[in-house]
Coordinates of N, CA, C and O in Angstrom, one line a residue:
X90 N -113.0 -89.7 119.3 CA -114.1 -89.1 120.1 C -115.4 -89.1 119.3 O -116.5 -89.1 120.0
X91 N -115.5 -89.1 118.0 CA -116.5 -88.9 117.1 C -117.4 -90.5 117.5 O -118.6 -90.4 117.8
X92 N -116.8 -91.5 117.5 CA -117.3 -93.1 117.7 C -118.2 -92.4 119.4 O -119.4 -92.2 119.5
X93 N -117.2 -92.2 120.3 CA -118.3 -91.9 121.5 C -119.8 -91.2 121.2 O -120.9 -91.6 121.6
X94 N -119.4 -90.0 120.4 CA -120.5 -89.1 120.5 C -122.1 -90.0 119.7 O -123.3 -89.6 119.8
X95 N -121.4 -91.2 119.1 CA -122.5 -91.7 118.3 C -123.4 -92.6 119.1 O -124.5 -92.8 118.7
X96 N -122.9 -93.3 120.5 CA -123.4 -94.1 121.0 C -123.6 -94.0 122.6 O -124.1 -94.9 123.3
X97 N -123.1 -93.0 122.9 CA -123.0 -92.5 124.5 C -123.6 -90.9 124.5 O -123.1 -90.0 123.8
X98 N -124.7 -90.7 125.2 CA -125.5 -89.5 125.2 C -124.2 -88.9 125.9 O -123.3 -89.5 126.5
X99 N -124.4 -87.2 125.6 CA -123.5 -86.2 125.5 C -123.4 -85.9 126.9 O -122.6 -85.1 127.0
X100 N -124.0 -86.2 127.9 CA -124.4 -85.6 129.0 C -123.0 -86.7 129.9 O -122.2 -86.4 130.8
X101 N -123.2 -88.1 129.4 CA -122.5 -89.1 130.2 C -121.2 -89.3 129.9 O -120.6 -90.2 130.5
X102 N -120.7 -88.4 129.0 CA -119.3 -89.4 128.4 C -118.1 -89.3 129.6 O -117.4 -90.4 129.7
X103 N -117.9 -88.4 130.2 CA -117.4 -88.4 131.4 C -117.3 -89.8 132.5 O -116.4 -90.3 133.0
X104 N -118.7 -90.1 132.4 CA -119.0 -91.8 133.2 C -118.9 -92.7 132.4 O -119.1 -93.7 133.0
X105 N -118.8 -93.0 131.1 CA -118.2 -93.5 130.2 C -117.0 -93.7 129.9 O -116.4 -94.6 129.4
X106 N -116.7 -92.9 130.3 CA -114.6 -92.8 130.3 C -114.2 -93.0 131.5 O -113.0 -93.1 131.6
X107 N -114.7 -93.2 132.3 CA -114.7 -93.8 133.8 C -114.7 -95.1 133.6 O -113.6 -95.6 133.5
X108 N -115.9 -96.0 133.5 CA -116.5 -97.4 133.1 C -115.1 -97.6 132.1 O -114.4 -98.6 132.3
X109 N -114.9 -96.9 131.2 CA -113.8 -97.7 130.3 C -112.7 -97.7 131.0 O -111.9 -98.7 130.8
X110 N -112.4 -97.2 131.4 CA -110.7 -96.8 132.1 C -110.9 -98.7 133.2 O -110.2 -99.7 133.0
X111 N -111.9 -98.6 134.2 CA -112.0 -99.4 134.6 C -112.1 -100.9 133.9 O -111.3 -101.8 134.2
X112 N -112.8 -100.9 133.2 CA -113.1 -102.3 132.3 C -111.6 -102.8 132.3 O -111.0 -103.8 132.8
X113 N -111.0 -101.6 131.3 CA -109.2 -101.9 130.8 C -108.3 -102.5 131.7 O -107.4 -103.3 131.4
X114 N -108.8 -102.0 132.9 CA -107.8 -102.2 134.2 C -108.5 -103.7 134.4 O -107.8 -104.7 134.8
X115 N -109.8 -103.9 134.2 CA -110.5 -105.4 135.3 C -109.9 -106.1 133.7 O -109.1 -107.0 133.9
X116 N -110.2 -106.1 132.4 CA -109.1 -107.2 131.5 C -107.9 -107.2 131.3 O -107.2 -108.0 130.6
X117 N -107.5 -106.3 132.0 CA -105.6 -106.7 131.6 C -105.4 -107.5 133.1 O -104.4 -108.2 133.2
X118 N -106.2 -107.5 134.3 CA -106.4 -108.6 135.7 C -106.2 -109.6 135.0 O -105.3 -110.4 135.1
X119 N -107.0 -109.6 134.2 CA -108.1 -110.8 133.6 C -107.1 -111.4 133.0 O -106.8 -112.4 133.6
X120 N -106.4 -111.2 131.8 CA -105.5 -111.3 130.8 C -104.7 -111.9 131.9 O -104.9 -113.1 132.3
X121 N -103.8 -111.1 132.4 CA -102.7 -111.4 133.0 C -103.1 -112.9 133.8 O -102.7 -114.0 133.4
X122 N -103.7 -112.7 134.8 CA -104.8 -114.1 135.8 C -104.4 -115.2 134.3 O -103.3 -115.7 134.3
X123 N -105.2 -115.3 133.4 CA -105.6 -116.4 132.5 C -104.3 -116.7 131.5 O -104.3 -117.7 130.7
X124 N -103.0 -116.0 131.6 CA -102.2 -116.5 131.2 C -101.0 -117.1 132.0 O -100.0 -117.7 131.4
X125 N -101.0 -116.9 133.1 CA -100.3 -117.2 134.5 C -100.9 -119.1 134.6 O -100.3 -120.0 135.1
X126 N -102.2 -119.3 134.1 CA -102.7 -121.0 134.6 C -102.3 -121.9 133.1 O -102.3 -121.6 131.9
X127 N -101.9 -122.9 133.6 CA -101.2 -124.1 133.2 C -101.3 -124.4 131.6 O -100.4 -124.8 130.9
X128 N -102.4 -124.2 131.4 CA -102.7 -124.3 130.0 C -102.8 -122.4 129.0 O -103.2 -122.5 127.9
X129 N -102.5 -121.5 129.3 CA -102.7 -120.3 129.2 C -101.8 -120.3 127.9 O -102.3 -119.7 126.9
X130 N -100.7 -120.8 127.8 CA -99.8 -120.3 126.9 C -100.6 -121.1 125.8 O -100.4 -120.6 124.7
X131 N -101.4 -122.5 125.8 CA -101.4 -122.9 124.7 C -102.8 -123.1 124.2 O -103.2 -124.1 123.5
X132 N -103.9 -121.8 124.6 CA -104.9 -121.5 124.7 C -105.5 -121.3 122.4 O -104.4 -121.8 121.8
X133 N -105.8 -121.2 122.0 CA -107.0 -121.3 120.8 C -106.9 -119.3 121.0 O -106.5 -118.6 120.0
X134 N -107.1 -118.7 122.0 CA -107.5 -117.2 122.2 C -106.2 -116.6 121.8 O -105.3 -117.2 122.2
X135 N -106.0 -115.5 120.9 CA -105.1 -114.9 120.6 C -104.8 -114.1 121.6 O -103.7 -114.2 122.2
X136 N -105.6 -113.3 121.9 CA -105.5 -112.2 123.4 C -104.8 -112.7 124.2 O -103.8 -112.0 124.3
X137 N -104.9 -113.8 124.8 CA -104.4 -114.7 125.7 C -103.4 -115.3 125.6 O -102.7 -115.5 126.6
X138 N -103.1 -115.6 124.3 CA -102.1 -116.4 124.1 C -100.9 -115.4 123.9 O -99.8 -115.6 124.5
X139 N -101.1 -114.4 122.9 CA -100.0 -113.5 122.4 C -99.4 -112.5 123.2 O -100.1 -111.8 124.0
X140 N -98.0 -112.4 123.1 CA -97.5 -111.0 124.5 C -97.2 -110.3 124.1 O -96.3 -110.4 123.2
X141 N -97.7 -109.0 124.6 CA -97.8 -107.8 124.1 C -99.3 -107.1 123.9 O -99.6 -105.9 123.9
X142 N -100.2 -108.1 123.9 CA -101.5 -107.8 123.5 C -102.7 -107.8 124.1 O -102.9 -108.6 124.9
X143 N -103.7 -106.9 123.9 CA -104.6 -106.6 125.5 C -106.2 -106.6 124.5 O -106.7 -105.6 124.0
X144 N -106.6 -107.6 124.2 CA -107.8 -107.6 123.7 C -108.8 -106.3 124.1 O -109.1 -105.9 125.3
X145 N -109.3 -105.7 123.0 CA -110.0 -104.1 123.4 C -111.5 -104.5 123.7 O -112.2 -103.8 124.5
X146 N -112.3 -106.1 123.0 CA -113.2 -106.0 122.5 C -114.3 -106.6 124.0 O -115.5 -106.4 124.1
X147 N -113.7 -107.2 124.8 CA -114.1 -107.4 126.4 C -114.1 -106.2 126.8 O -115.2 -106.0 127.2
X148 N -113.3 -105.1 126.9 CA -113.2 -104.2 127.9 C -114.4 -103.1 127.6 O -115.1 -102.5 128.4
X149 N -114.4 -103.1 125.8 CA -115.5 -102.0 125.5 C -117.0 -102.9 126.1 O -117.9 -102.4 126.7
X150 N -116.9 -104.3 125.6 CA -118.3 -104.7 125.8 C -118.6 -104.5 127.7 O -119.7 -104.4 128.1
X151 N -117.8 -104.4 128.4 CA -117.7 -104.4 130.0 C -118.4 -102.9 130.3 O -119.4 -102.7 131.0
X152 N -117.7 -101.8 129.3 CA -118.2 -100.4 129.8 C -119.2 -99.9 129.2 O -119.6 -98.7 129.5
X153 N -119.7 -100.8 128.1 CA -121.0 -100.4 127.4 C -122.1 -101.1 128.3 O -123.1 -100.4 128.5
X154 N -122.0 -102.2 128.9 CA -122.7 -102.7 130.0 C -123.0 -101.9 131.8 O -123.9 -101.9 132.6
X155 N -121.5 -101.5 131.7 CA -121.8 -100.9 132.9 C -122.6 -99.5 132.9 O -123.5 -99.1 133.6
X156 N -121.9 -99.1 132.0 CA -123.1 -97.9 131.6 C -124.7 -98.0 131.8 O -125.4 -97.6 132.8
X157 N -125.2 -98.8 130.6 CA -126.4 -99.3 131.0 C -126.9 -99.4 132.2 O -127.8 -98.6 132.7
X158 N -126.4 -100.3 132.8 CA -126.8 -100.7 134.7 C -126.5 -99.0 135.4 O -127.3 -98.6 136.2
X159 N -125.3 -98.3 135.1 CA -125.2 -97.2 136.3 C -126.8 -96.1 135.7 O -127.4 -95.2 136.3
X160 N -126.9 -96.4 134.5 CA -128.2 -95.0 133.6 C -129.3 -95.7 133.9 O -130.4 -95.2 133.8
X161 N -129.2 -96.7 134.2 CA -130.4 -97.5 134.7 C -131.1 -97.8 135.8 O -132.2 -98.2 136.0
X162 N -130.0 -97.5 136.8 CA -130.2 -97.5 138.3 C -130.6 -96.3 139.3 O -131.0 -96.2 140.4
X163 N -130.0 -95.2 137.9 CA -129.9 -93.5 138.4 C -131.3 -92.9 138.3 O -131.4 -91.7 138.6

């Protein structure tokens, strides 16, 4: 919780933890989608390629973005 408090104003983290919950859900789509096509298993991307494993570093960059656009639009 300490990592949030440093980079998400205190007022939002609530809508932050929303945006992330979602992100997780739209890359494990994502994940799952990209290793289901023909070439998927024998992909260069570890995320992708390995089972068991749900790359963290798309989902945070998705909800650090969404953030932006929802504090930006508000």
């Amino acid at each position: 919780m300490a990592a949030l408090m440093l980079f998400v104003p205190p007022g939002t983290h609530s809508l932050f933890s929303l945006l992330l919950s979602l992100s997780l859900l739209v890359t494990l789509v994502a994940v799952l989608a990209l290793r289901r096509l023909p070439q998927g298993p024998q992909t260069r991307l570890m995320g992708i390629r390995a089972k068991g494993v749900l790359p963290l570093g798309p989902a945070i960059a998705l909800a650090g973005l969404g953030h932006l656009v929802v504090l930006g639009t508000s």
